Amino acid sequence: MHTTAVRPTTSAAPREVRGAYALWLTAVGAGAFETVLAVGRMALDGTGSAGEIGTGLAVRLLVFTAAVLVALRMRGGARWARTALAVGLGVLGTASMVVQPLGYLLDGGSAVEALARADALDRLFGASRALHVGAVLTAVALMFRPTSNAYFRGLR
């Protein structure tokens, strides 16, 4: 007799895992919003060629699509997806978002002066980036809570 393992339904995912999933979607939404703002800035400033903008949009669309698909698998209990999100977006993605601002501060830049010079678009981008980073870090923390760990261990 052949039996197959029955995987729990998405509704069986604990609150922490469902919360992490919602936060991954929030992070993707913030990233998409930041992309729109960045393209708008390039169009206003004339700093990006059509090719550069197109390439950047294509890469971001791939990353955003992959993030949503992997988050769906994580919500369903795939341990590899949890690891991929934690390492790929939690560590590497967060690093890519904070390297430039941290470098600015380490080079003696002032956050107060940067805010004073910021226009509305810069402030909107900064607020979205803060939401983005916060969503990613919180999602990673939720994916490794004891209840989440039990959920992922139980789906072998």
mmCIF file with all atom_site columns, C-alpha atoms in Angstrom:
data_model
loop_
_atom_site.group_PDB
_atom_site.id
_atom_site.type_symbol
_atom_site.label_atom_id
_atom_site.label_alt_id
_atom_site.label_comp_id
_atom_site.label_asym_id
_atom_site.label_entity_id
_atom_site.label_seq_id
_atom_site.pdbx_PDB_ins_code
_atom_site.Cartn_x
_atom_site.Cartn_y
_atom_site.Cartn_z
_atom_site.occupancy
_atom_site.B_iso_or_equiv
_atom_site.pdbx_formal_charge
_atom_site.auth_seq_id
_atom_site.auth_comp_id
_atom_site.auth_asym_id
_atom_site.auth_atom_id
_atom_site.pdbx_PDB_model_num
ATOM 1   C CA . MET A 1 1   ? 0.000  0.000  0.000   1.00 0.00 ? 1   MET A CA 1
ATOM 2   C CA . HIS A 1 2   ? 1.399  3.376  -1.009  1.00 0.00 ? 2   HIS A CA 1
ATOM 3   C CA . THR A 1 3   ? 0.819  6.296  1.335   1.00 0.00 ? 3   THR A CA 1
ATOM 4   C CA . THR A 1 4   ? 1.765  9.876  0.859   1.00 0.00 ? 4   THR A CA 1
ATOM 5   C CA . ALA A 1 5   ? 2.487  12.396 3.536   1.00 0.00 ? 5   ALA A CA 1
ATOM 6   C CA . VAL A 1 6   ? -0.283 14.899 3.959   1.00 0.00 ? 6   VAL A CA 1
ATOM 7   C CA . ARG A 1 7   ? 0.984  18.423 4.329   1.00 0.00 ? 7   ARG A CA 1
ATOM 8   C CA . PRO A 1 8   ? -1.023 20.727 6.565   1.00 0.00 ? 8   PRO A CA 1
ATOM 9   C CA . THR A 1 9   ? -3.052 23.402 4.883   1.00 0.00 ? 9   THR A CA 1
ATOM 10  C CA . THR A 1 10  ? -1.961 27.021 4.928   1.00 0.00 ? 10  THR A CA 1
ATOM 11  C CA . SER A 1 11  ? -4.495 27.728 7.666   1.00 0.00 ? 11  SER A CA 1
ATOM 12  C CA . ALA A 1 12  ? -2.532 25.284 9.844   1.00 0.00 ? 12  ALA A CA 1
ATOM 13  C CA . ALA A 1 13  ? 0.449  27.621 9.800   1.00 0.00 ? 13  ALA A CA 1
ATOM 14  C CA . PRO A 1 14  ? 0.890  29.257 13.184  1.00 0.00 ? 14  PRO A CA 1
ATOM 15  C CA . ARG A 1 15  ? 0.169  32.936 13.686  1.00 0.00 ? 15  ARG A CA 1
ATOM 16  C CA . GLU A 1 16  ? 3.898  33.780 13.627  1.00 0.00 ? 16  GLU A CA 1
ATOM 17  C CA . VAL A 1 17  ? 4.388  32.151 10.222  1.00 0.00 ? 17  VAL A CA 1
ATOM 18  C CA . ARG A 1 18  ? 1.292  33.840 8.807   1.00 0.00 ? 18  ARG A CA 1
ATOM 19  C CA . GLY A 1 19  ? 2.552  37.128 10.249  1.00 0.00 ? 19  GLY A CA 1
ATOM 20  C CA . ALA A 1 20  ? 5.970  36.612 8.678   1.00 0.00 ? 20  ALA A CA 1
ATOM 21  C CA . TYR A 1 21  ? 4.291  35.948 5.339   1.00 0.00 ? 21  TYR A CA 1
ATOM 22  C CA . ALA A 1 22  ? 2.277  39.179 5.611   1.00 0.00 ? 22  ALA A CA 1
ATOM 23  C CA . LEU A 1 23  ? 5.457  41.067 6.473   1.00 0.00 ? 23  LEU A CA 1
ATOM 24  C CA . TRP A 1 24  ? 7.290  39.596 3.453   1.00 0.00 ? 24  TRP A CA 1
ATOM 25  C CA . LEU A 1 25  ? 4.454  40.889 1.277   1.00 0.00 ? 25  LEU A CA 1
ATOM 26  C CA . THR A 1 26  ? 4.753  44.261 3.026   1.00 0.00 ? 26  THR A CA 1
ATOM 27  C CA . ALA A 1 27  ? 8.490  44.316 2.292   1.00 0.00 ? 27  ALA A CA 1
ATOM 28  C CA . VAL A 1 28  ? 7.876  43.486 -1.375  1.00 0.00 ? 28  VAL A CA 1
ATOM 29  C CA . GLY A 1 29  ? 5.247  46.238 -1.569  1.00 0.00 ? 29  GLY A CA 1
ATOM 30  C CA . ALA A 1 30  ? 7.639  48.730 0.005   1.00 0.00 ? 30  ALA A CA 1
ATOM 31  C CA . GLY A 1 31  ? 10.377 47.663 -2.411  1.00 0.00 ? 31  GLY A CA 1
ATOM 32  C CA . ALA A 1 32  ? 8.048  48.161 -5.362  1.00 0.00 ? 32  ALA A CA 1
ATOM 33  C CA . PHE A 1 33  ? 7.062  51.589 -4.045  1.00 0.00 ? 33  PHE A CA 1
ATOM 34  C CA . GLU A 1 34  ? 10.729 52.525 -3.622  1.00 0.00 ? 34  GLU A CA 1
ATOM 35  C CA . THR A 1 35  ? 11.367 51.407 -7.196  1.00 0.00 ? 35  THR A CA 1
ATOM 36  C CA . VAL A 1 36  ? 8.614  53.706 -8.451  1.00 0.00 ? 36  VAL A CA 1
ATOM 37  C CA . LEU A 1 37  ? 10.099 56.583 -6.452  1.00 0.00 ? 37  LEU A CA 1
ATOM 38  C CA . ALA A 1 38  ? 13.625 55.882 -7.713  1.00 0.00 ? 38  ALA A CA 1
ATOM 39  C CA . VAL A 1 39  ? 12.463 55.730 -11.340 1.00 0.00 ? 39  VAL A CA 1
ATOM 40  C CA . GLY A 1 40  ? 10.529 58.953 -10.794 1.00 0.00 ? 40  GLY A CA 1
ATOM 41  C CA . ARG A 1 41  ? 13.654 60.594 -9.382  1.00 0.00 ? 41  ARG A CA 1
ATOM 42  C CA . MET A 1 42  ? 15.737 59.440 -12.369 1.00 0.00 ? 42  MET A CA 1
ATOM 43  C CA . ALA A 1 43  ? 13.116 60.746 -14.767 1.00 0.00 ? 43  ALA A CA 1
ATOM 44  C CA . LEU A 1 44  ? 12.992 64.122 -12.974 1.00 0.00 ? 44  LEU A CA 1
ATOM 45  C CA . ASP A 1 45  ? 16.776 64.426 -12.744 1.00 0.00 ? 45  ASP A CA 1
ATOM 46  C CA . GLY A 1 46  ? 17.497 62.868 -16.130 1.00 0.00 ? 46  GLY A CA 1
ATOM 47  C CA . THR A 1 47  ? 20.082 60.621 -14.445 1.00 0.00 ? 47  THR A CA 1
ATOM 48  C CA . GLY A 1 48  ? 19.069 57.253 -15.858 1.00 0.00 ? 48  GLY A CA 1
ATOM 49  C CA . SER A 1 49  ? 18.964 56.061 -19.437 1.00 0.00 ? 49  SER A CA 1
ATOM 50  C CA . ALA A 1 50  ? 15.993 54.071 -20.664 1.00 0.00 ? 50  ALA A CA 1
ATOM 51  C CA . GLY A 1 51  ? 18.208 50.970 -20.798 1.00 0.00 ? 51  GLY A CA 1
ATOM 52  C CA . GLU A 1 52  ? 19.432 51.386 -17.236 1.00 0.00 ? 52  GLU A CA 1
ATOM 53  C CA . ILE A 1 53  ? 15.922 51.976 -15.952 1.00 0.00 ? 53  ILE A CA 1
ATOM 54  C CA . GLY A 1 54  ? 14.560 49.010 -17.923 1.00 0.00 ? 54  GLY A CA 1
ATOM 55  C CA . THR A 1 55  ? 17.276 46.687 -16.664 1.00 0.00 ? 55  THR A CA 1
ATOM 56  C CA . GLY A 1 56  ? 16.764 47.831 -13.092 1.00 0.00 ? 56  GLY A CA 1
ATOM 57  C CA . LEU A 1 57  ? 13.014 47.299 -13.365 1.00 0.00 ? 57  LEU A CA 1
ATOM 58  C CA . ALA A 1 58  ? 13.461 43.821 -14.854 1.00 0.00 ? 58  ALA A CA 1
ATOM 59  C CA . VAL A 1 59  ? 15.837 42.751 -12.081 1.00 0.00 ? 59  VAL A CA 1
ATOM 60  C CA . ARG A 1 60  ? 13.555 44.105 -9.378  1.00 0.00 ? 60  ARG A CA 1
ATOM 61  C CA . LEU A 1 61  ? 10.503 42.436 -10.920 1.00 0.00 ? 61  LEU A CA 1
ATOM 62  C CA . LEU A 1 62  ? 12.336 39.104 -10.842 1.00 0.00 ? 62  LEU A CA 1
ATOM 63  C CA . VAL A 1 63  ? 13.410 39.598 -7.219  1.00 0.00 ? 63  VAL A CA 1
ATOM 64  C CA . PHE A 1 64  ? 9.940  40.698 -6.104  1.00 0.00 ? 64  PHE A CA 1
ATOM 65  C CA . THR A 1 65  ? 8.272  37.780 -7.905  1.00 0.00 ? 65  THR A CA 1
ATOM 66  C CA . ALA A 1 66  ? 10.744 35.274 -6.460  1.00 0.00 ? 66  ALA A CA 1
ATOM 67  C CA . ALA A 1 67  ? 10.287 36.739 -2.965  1.00 0.00 ? 67  ALA A CA 1
ATOM 68  C CA . VAL A 1 68  ? 6.502  36.336 -3.126  1.00 0.00 ? 68  VAL A CA 1
ATOM 69  C CA . LEU A 1 69  ? 6.745  32.783 -4.484  1.00 0.00 ? 69  LEU A CA 1
ATOM 70  C CA . VAL A 1 70  ? 9.311  31.739 -1.868  1.00 0.00 ? 70  VAL A CA 1
ATOM 71  C CA . ALA A 1 71  ? 7.254  33.398 0.897   1.00 0.00 ? 71  ALA A CA 1
ATOM 72  C CA . LEU A 1 72  ? 4.246  31.355 -0.239  1.00 0.00 ? 72  LEU A CA 1
ATOM 73  C CA . ARG A 1 73  ? 6.311  28.175 0.085   1.00 0.00 ? 73  ARG A CA 1
ATOM 74  C CA . MET A 1 74  ? 7.564  29.296 3.510   1.00 0.00 ? 74  MET A CA 1
ATOM 75  C CA . ARG A 1 75  ? 3.980  29.862 4.675   1.00 0.00 ? 75  ARG A CA 1
ATOM 76  C CA . GLY A 1 76  ? 3.191  26.341 3.510   1.00 0.00 ? 76  GLY A CA 1
ATOM 77  C CA . GLY A 1 77  ? 5.974  24.910 5.659   1.00 0.00 ? 77  GLY A CA 1
ATOM 78  C CA . ALA A 1 78  ? 8.946  24.564 3.299   1.00 0.00 ? 78  ALA A CA 1
ATOM 79  C CA . ARG A 1 79  ? 12.084 24.768 5.438   1.00 0.00 ? 79  ARG A CA 1
ATOM 80  C CA . TRP A 1 80  ? 14.278 25.609 2.440   1.00 0.00 ? 80  TRP A CA 1
ATOM 81  C CA . ALA A 1 81  ? 12.063 28.642 1.769   1.00 0.00 ? 81  ALA A CA 1
ATOM 82  C CA . ARG A 1 82  ? 12.455 29.877 5.339   1.00 0.00 ? 82  ARG A CA 1
ATOM 83  C CA . THR A 1 83  ? 16.230 29.567 5.006   1.00 0.00 ? 83  THR A CA 1
ATOM 84  C CA . ALA A 1 84  ? 16.261 31.245 1.586   1.00 0.00 ? 84  ALA A CA 1
ATOM 85  C CA . LEU A 1 85  ? 14.250 34.195 2.882   1.00 0.00 ? 85  LEU A CA 1
ATOM 86  C CA . ALA A 1 86  ? 16.353 34.545 6.026   1.00 0.00 ? 86  ALA A CA 1
ATOM 87  C CA . VAL A 1 87  ? 19.691 34.437 4.199   1.00 0.00 ? 87  VAL A CA 1
ATOM 88  C CA . GLY A 1 88  ? 18.778 35.918 0.830   1.00 0.00 ? 88  GLY A CA 1
ATOM 89  C CA . LEU A 1 89  ? 16.528 38.762 1.886   1.00 0.00 ? 89  LEU A CA 1
ATOM 90  C CA . GLY A 1 90  ? 17.059 38.908 5.630   1.00 0.00 ? 90  GLY A CA 1
ATOM 91  C CA . VAL A 1 91  ? 20.849 39.128 5.515   1.00 0.00 ? 91  VAL A CA 1
ATOM 92  C CA . LEU A 1 92  ? 21.921 40.005 1.969   1.00 0.00 ? 92  LEU A CA 1
ATOM 93  C CA . GLY A 1 93  ? 18.857 42.087 1.082   1.00 0.00 ? 93  GLY A CA 1
ATOM 94  C CA . THR A 1 94  ? 19.009 44.084 4.301   1.00 0.00 ? 94  THR A CA 1
ATOM 95  C CA . ALA A 1 95  ? 22.735 44.645 3.852   1.00 0.00 ? 95  ALA A CA 1
ATOM 96  C CA . SER A 1 96  ? 22.117 46.033 0.369   1.00 0.00 ? 96  SER A CA 1
ATOM 97  C CA . MET A 1 97  ? 19.578 48.494 1.794   1.00 0.00 ? 97  MET A CA 1
ATOM 98  C CA . VAL A 1 98  ? 21.671 49.786 4.678   1.00 0.00 ? 98  VAL A CA 1
ATOM 99  C CA . VAL A 1 99  ? 25.219 49.835 3.264   1.00 0.00 ? 99  VAL A CA 1
ATOM 100 C CA . GLN A 1 100 ? 24.901 53.226 1.569   1.00 0.00 ? 100 GLN A CA 1
ATOM 101 C CA . PRO A 1 101 ? 23.343 55.093 4.520   1.00 0.00 ? 101 PRO A CA 1
ATOM 102 C CA . LEU A 1 102 ? 25.761 53.494 6.975   1.00 0.00 ? 102 LEU A CA 1
ATOM 103 C CA . GLY A 1 103 ? 28.699 54.359 4.726   1.00 0.00 ? 103 GLY A CA 1
ATOM 104 C CA . TYR A 1 104 ? 27.490 57.959 4.620   1.00 0.00 ? 104 TYR A CA 1
ATOM 105 C CA . LEU A 1 105 ? 27.361 58.103 8.422   1.00 0.00 ? 105 LEU A CA 1
ATOM 106 C CA . LEU A 1 106 ? 30.728 56.344 8.837   1.00 0.00 ? 106 LEU A CA 1
ATOM 107 C CA . ASP A 1 107 ? 32.299 58.868 6.459   1.00 0.00 ? 107 ASP A CA 1
ATOM 108 C CA . GLY A 1 108 ? 31.235 61.645 8.842   1.00 0.00 ? 108 GLY A CA 1
ATOM 109 C CA . GLY A 1 109 ? 27.870 62.461 7.286   1.00 0.00 ? 109 GLY A CA 1
ATOM 110 C CA . SER A 1 110 ? 25.181 63.839 9.531   1.00 0.00 ? 110 SER A CA 1
ATOM 111 C CA . ALA A 1 111 ? 21.703 62.329 9.643   1.00 0.00 ? 111 ALA A CA 1
ATOM 112 C CA . VAL A 1 112 ? 20.327 65.693 10.803  1.00 0.00 ? 112 VAL A CA 1
ATOM 113 C CA . GLU A 1 113 ? 21.895 67.516 7.833   1.00 0.00 ? 113 GLU A CA 1
ATOM 114 C CA . ALA A 1 114 ? 20.728 64.835 5.407   1.00 0.00 ? 114 ALA A CA 1
ATOM 115 C CA . LEU A 1 115 ? 17.167 65.196 6.674   1.00 0.00 ? 115 LEU A CA 1
ATOM 116 C CA . ALA A 1 116 ? 17.372 68.984 6.450   1.00 0.00 ? 116 ALA A CA 1
ATOM 117 C CA . ARG A 1 117 ? 18.423 68.723 2.771   1.00 0.00 ? 117 ARG A CA 1
ATOM 118 C CA . ALA A 1 118 ? 15.869 66.033 1.931   1.00 0.00 ? 118 ALA A CA 1
ATOM 119 C CA . ASP A 1 119 ? 12.965 66.941 -0.300  1.00 0.00 ? 119 ASP A CA 1
ATOM 120 C CA . ALA A 1 120 ? 9.528  65.317 -0.118  1.00 0.00 ? 120 ALA A CA 1
ATOM 121 C CA . LEU A 1 121 ? 10.555 62.474 -2.445  1.00 0.00 ? 121 LEU A CA 1
ATOM 122 C CA . ASP A 1 122 ? 13.620 61.720 -0.318  1.00 0.00 ? 122 ASP A CA 1
ATOM 123 C CA . ARG A 1 123 ? 11.533 61.679 2.865   1.00 0.00 ? 123 ARG A CA 1
ATOM 124 C CA . LEU A 1 124 ? 8.921  59.428 1.296   1.00 0.00 ? 124 LEU A CA 1
ATOM 125 C CA . PHE A 1 125 ? 11.657 57.067 0.117   1.00 0.00 ? 125 PHE A CA 1
ATOM 126 C CA . GLY A 1 126 ? 13.245 57.060 3.582   1.00 0.00 ? 126 GLY A CA 1
ATOM 127 C CA . ALA A 1 127 ? 9.945  56.294 5.281   1.00 0.00 ? 127 ALA A CA 1
ATOM 128 C CA . SER A 1 128 ? 9.290  53.444 2.856   1.00 0.00 ? 128 SER A CA 1
ATOM 129 C CA . ARG A 1 129 ? 12.816 52.112 3.335   1.00 0.00 ? 129 ARG A CA 1
ATOM 130 C CA . ALA A 1 130 ? 12.366 52.153 7.127   1.00 0.00 ? 130 ALA A CA 1
ATOM 131 C CA . LEU A 1 131 ? 9.104  50.218 6.765   1.00 0.00 ? 131 LEU A CA 1
ATOM 132 C CA . HIS A 1 132 ? 10.828 47.832 4.326   1.00 0.00 ? 132 HIS A CA 1
ATOM 133 C CA . VAL A 1 133 ? 13.765 47.070 6.634   1.00 0.00 ? 133 VAL A CA 1
ATOM 134 C CA . GLY A 1 134 ? 11.497 46.793 9.662   1.00 0.00 ? 134 GLY A CA 1
ATOM 135 C CA . ALA A 1 135 ? 9.204  44.348 7.858   1.00 0.00 ? 135 ALA A CA 1
ATOM 136 C CA . VAL A 1 136 ? 12.142 42.175 6.771   1.00 0.00 ? 136 VAL A CA 1
ATOM 137 C CA . LEU A 1 137 ? 13.769 42.058 10.204  1.00 0.00 ? 137 LEU A CA 1
ATOM 138 C CA . THR A 1 138 ? 10.481 41.326 11.949  1.00 0.00 ? 138 THR A CA 1
ATOM 139 C CA . ALA A 1 139 ? 9.564  38.637 9.398   1.00 0.00 ? 139 ALA A CA 1
ATOM 140 C CA . VAL A 1 140 ? 12.893 36.899 9.968   1.00 0.00 ? 140 VAL A CA 1
ATOM 141 C CA . ALA A 1 141 ? 12.416 37.032 13.747  1.00 0.00 ? 141 ALA A CA 1
ATOM 142 C CA . LEU A 1 142 ? 8.880  35.609 13.452  1.00 0.00 ? 142 LEU A CA 1
ATOM 143 C CA . MET A 1 143 ? 10.039 32.749 11.212  1.00 0.00 ? 143 MET A CA 1
ATOM 144 C CA . PHE A 1 144 ? 12.363 31.543 13.986  1.00 0.00 ? 144 PHE A CA 1
ATOM 145 C CA . ARG A 1 145 ? 10.065 31.831 17.002  1.00 0.00 ? 145 ARG A CA 1
ATOM 146 C CA . PRO A 1 146 ? 9.589  28.571 18.926  1.00 0.00 ? 146 PRO A CA 1
ATOM 147 C CA . THR A 1 147 ? 6.107  28.019 17.451  1.00 0.00 ? 147 THR A CA 1
ATOM 148 C CA . SER A 1 148 ? 7.474  28.585 13.942  1.00 0.00 ? 148 SER A CA 1
ATOM 149 C CA . ASN A 1 149 ? 10.384 26.231 14.570  1.00 0.00 ? 149 ASN A CA 1
ATOM 150 C CA . ALA A 1 150 ? 7.956  23.519 15.685  1.00 0.00 ? 150 ALA A CA 1
ATOM 151 C CA . TYR A 1 151 ? 5.838  24.081 12.590  1.00 0.00 ? 151 TYR A CA 1
ATOM 152 C CA . PHE A 1 152 ? 8.797  23.711 10.232  1.00 0.00 ? 152 PHE A CA 1
ATOM 153 C CA . ARG A 1 153 ? 10.150 20.665 12.109  1.00 0.00 ? 153 ARG A CA 1
ATOM 154 C CA . GLY A 1 154 ? 6.759  18.987 11.940  1.00 0.00 ? 154 GLY A CA 1
ATOM 155 C CA . LEU A 1 155 ? 6.606  19.073 8.152   1.00 0.00 ? 155 LEU A CA 1
ATOM 156 C CA . ARG A 1 156 ? 9.440  16.670 7.337   1.00 0.00 ? 156 ARG A CA 1
#
